[in-house]
Amino acid sequence: MWQIGFLLLVLFASLLMAPREAAGCSRQCNGLGNVCRRRADCCEGLYCIGFDPVVGRFGLCTD
């Protein structure tokens, strides 16, 4: 019986940690510390820092 409770707890926690949707946007956005290629990849209020297309390095969403 405790297994069901544990599974429900894990499901609830995964829903809380899912990426938020950007305001006015139907797609999911990348949260703080996630990789990005442009600012539009990041959630509202975050910037894409460190992306370099020449080297092929991804950036990180940061505030």
N, CA and C of each residue as an Amber inpcrd file, in Angstrom:
protein
   189
   0.8180000  -1.1980000   0.0000000   0.0000000   0.0000000   0.0000000
   0.8660000   1.2700000   0.0000000   1.9920000   1.2170000   0.6970000
   2.8470000   2.3970000   0.7430000   3.4260000   2.7200000  -0.6250000
   3.5010000   1.7070000  -1.5130000   4.0470000   1.9310000  -2.8510000
   3.1590000   2.8890000  -3.6490000   1.8560000   2.7710000  -3.4720000
   0.9250000   3.6590000  -4.1770000   1.1320000   5.0940000  -3.7130000
   1.2690000   5.2770000  -2.4080000   1.5200000   6.6140000  -1.8700000
   2.8240000   7.1980000  -2.3880000   3.8450000   6.3570000  -2.4660000
   5.1390000   6.8100000  -2.9700000   5.0340000   7.2190000  -4.4380000
   4.3310000   6.4250000  -5.2440000   4.1630000   6.7550000  -6.6630000
   3.3940000   8.0570000  -6.8420000   2.3730000   8.2740000  -6.0180000
   1.6210000   9.5280000  -6.0910000   2.5010000  10.7160000  -5.7060000
   3.3420000  10.5360000  -4.7150000   4.2570000  11.5940000  -4.3040000
   5.2420000  11.9300000  -5.4240000   5.7910000  10.9160000  -6.0790000
   6.7260000  11.1310000  -7.1850000   6.0270000  11.8300000  -8.3490000
   4.8050000  11.4200000  -8.6600000   4.0440000  12.0510000  -9.7390000
   3.7880000  13.5180000  -9.4320000   3.3620000  13.8080000  -8.2090000
   3.0870000  15.1890000  -7.8150000   4.3560000  16.0380000  -7.8810000
   5.4720000  15.5040000  -7.4150000   6.7370000  16.2380000  -7.4480000
   7.1810000  16.5060000  -8.8820000   6.9880000  15.5450000  -9.7750000
   7.3900000  15.7480000 -11.1680000   6.5300000  16.8160000 -11.8400000
   5.2680000  16.9190000 -11.4460000   4.4100000  17.9690000 -11.9960000
   4.8540000  19.3440000 -11.5150000   5.2900000  19.4310000 -10.2720000
   5.7580000  20.7090000  -9.7420000   7.0560000  21.1570000 -10.3970000
   7.8870000  20.2160000 -10.7920000   9.1960000  20.5480000 -11.3430000
   9.1840000  20.6610000 -12.8660000   8.0430000  20.4690000 -13.5030000
   7.9500000  20.5740000 -14.9610000   8.1980000  22.0200000 -15.3870000
   8.7630000  22.2430000 -16.5690000   9.0050000  23.6080000 -17.0350000
   7.7080000  24.3940000 -17.1500000   7.7810000  25.6690000 -16.8290000
   6.6040000  26.5380000 -16.9400000   6.3930000  26.9160000 -18.4020000
   5.1740000  27.3280000 -18.7190000   4.9260000  27.8660000 -20.0510000
   5.2260000  29.3500000 -20.0210000   5.8520000  29.8400000 -21.0590000
   6.1280000  31.2660000 -21.1500000   4.8130000  32.0140000 -21.3220000
   4.7530000  33.2270000 -20.8060000   3.5390000  34.0280000 -20.9080000
   3.2180000  34.2870000 -22.3760000   1.9890000  34.0320000 -22.7660000
   1.5670000  34.2580000 -24.1330000   2.1710000  33.2910000 -25.1320000
   2.6170000  32.1520000 -24.6710000   3.2940000  31.1940000 -25.5350000
   2.7000000  29.8120000 -25.2970000   2.4650000  29.0610000 -26.3650000
   1.8510000  27.7450000 -26.2090000   2.8870000  26.6420000 -25.9960000
   4.1660000  26.9350000 -26.1740000   5.2010000  25.9140000 -25.9980000
   5.7740000  25.9970000 -24.5820000   6.4870000  24.9610000 -24.1910000
   7.1390000  24.9740000 -22.8850000   8.4820000  25.6740000 -23.0070000
   8.8740000  26.3610000 -21.9500000  10.1300000  27.1110000 -21.9790000
  11.1710000  26.4510000 -21.0880000  12.4120000  26.8520000 -21.2690000
  13.5180000  26.3380000 -20.4650000  13.6790000  27.1980000 -19.2210000
  13.7790000  26.5540000 -18.0810000  13.9450000  27.2610000 -16.8190000
  15.3990000  27.6190000 -16.5430000  15.6320000  28.1920000 -15.3870000
  16.9500000  28.6400000 -14.9590000  17.9600000  27.4920000 -14.9920000
  19.0770000  27.7040000 -15.6750000  20.1420000  26.7090000 -15.7410000
  20.0080000  25.6990000 -16.8620000  18.9350000  25.7610000 -17.6410000
  18.7590000  24.8370000 -18.7600000  19.4360000  25.3830000 -20.0160000
  19.7390000  24.4910000 -20.9540000  20.4370000  24.9030000 -22.1770000
  19.5150000  25.6630000 -23.1180000  20.1290000  26.5190000 -23.9540000
  19.3610000  27.3320000 -24.8970000  20.2210000  27.6550000 -26.1090000
  19.5600000  28.0800000 -27.1690000  20.2400000  28.5680000 -28.3730000
  19.9200000  30.0310000 -28.6300000  18.8460000  30.5090000 -28.0380000
  18.4390000  31.9100000 -28.1820000  17.5790000  32.2890000 -26.9800000
  17.3790000  33.5800000 -26.8070000  16.6190000  34.0570000 -25.6490000
  15.1950000  33.5070000 -25.6440000  14.6130000  33.3130000 -26.8210000
  13.2410000  32.8140000 -26.9130000  13.0950000  31.3990000 -26.3520000
  14.1980000  30.6660000 -26.2280000  14.1420000  29.3190000 -25.6470000
  13.9100000  29.3610000 -24.1400000  14.2820000  30.4610000 -23.5090000
  14.2150000  30.5710000 -22.0450000  12.8650000  31.1270000 -21.6000000
  12.4860000  30.8220000 -20.3720000  11.2530000  31.3480000 -19.7960000
  11.3350000  32.8680000 -19.6710000  10.1840000  33.4800000 -19.4950000
  10.0940000  34.9280000 -19.3800000  10.9860000  35.4350000 -18.2400000
  11.7590000  36.4720000 -18.5190000  12.6380000  37.0590000 -17.5200000
  14.0360000  36.4610000 -17.4920000  14.2820000  35.4190000 -18.2940000
  15.6030000  34.7920000 -18.3460000  16.2790000  35.1130000 -19.6720000
  17.6040000  35.0820000 -19.6730000  18.4030000  35.3520000 -20.8610000
  19.2510000  34.1380000 -21.2080000  19.5790000  34.0000000 -22.4940000
  20.4420000  32.9080000 -22.9530000  21.8730000  33.4300000 -23.0270000
  22.7300000  32.9550000 -22.1290000  24.1110000  33.4350000 -22.0280000
  25.0790000  32.3130000 -22.4150000  26.0450000  32.6330000 -23.2700000
  27.1210000  31.6950000 -23.5750000  26.9480000  30.8760000 -24.8410000
  25.8780000  31.0920000 -25.6150000  25.6840000  30.3290000 -26.8500000
  26.6740000  30.8090000 -27.9060000  27.3560000  29.8750000 -28.5470000
  28.3190000  30.1880000 -29.6050000  28.1060000  29.2170000 -30.7650000
  27.4250000  29.6730000 -31.8470000  27.1340000  28.7710000 -32.9670000
  28.3800000  28.3450000 -33.7360000  29.4410000  29.1540000 -33.7040000
  30.6690000  28.8190000 -34.4250000  31.3330000  27.5900000 -33.8050000
  31.4030000  27.5670000 -32.4960000  32.0360000  26.4590000 -31.7800000
  31.0460000  25.3160000 -31.5540000  29.7540000  25.6320000 -31.6290000
  28.7310000  24.6210000 -31.3750000  28.4080000  24.4600000 -29.9000000
  28.6860000  25.4970000 -29.1240000  28.4430000  25.4510000 -27.6830000
  27.0620000  26.0290000 -27.3700000  26.3050000  25.3280000 -26.5420000
  24.9990000  25.8100000 -26.1180000  25.1680000  26.8200000 -24.9980000
  24.1670000  27.6770000 -24.8260000  24.1560000  28.6290000 -23.7260000
  23.3340000  28.0890000 -22.5680000  23.2440000  28.8840000 -21.5160000
  22.4360000  28.5410000 -20.3510000  21.4480000  29.6630000 -20.0830000
  20.2300000  29.2890000 -19.7050000  19.2310000  30.2770000 -19.3190000
  19.5860000  30.7990000 -17.9320000  19.7180000  32.1010000 -17.8290000
  20.0790000  32.7160000 -16.5520000  19.3310000  34.0320000 -16.3920000
  19.2890000  34.5180000 -15.1620000  18.6390000  35.8050000 -14.9310000
  19.7160000  36.8460000 -14.8170000
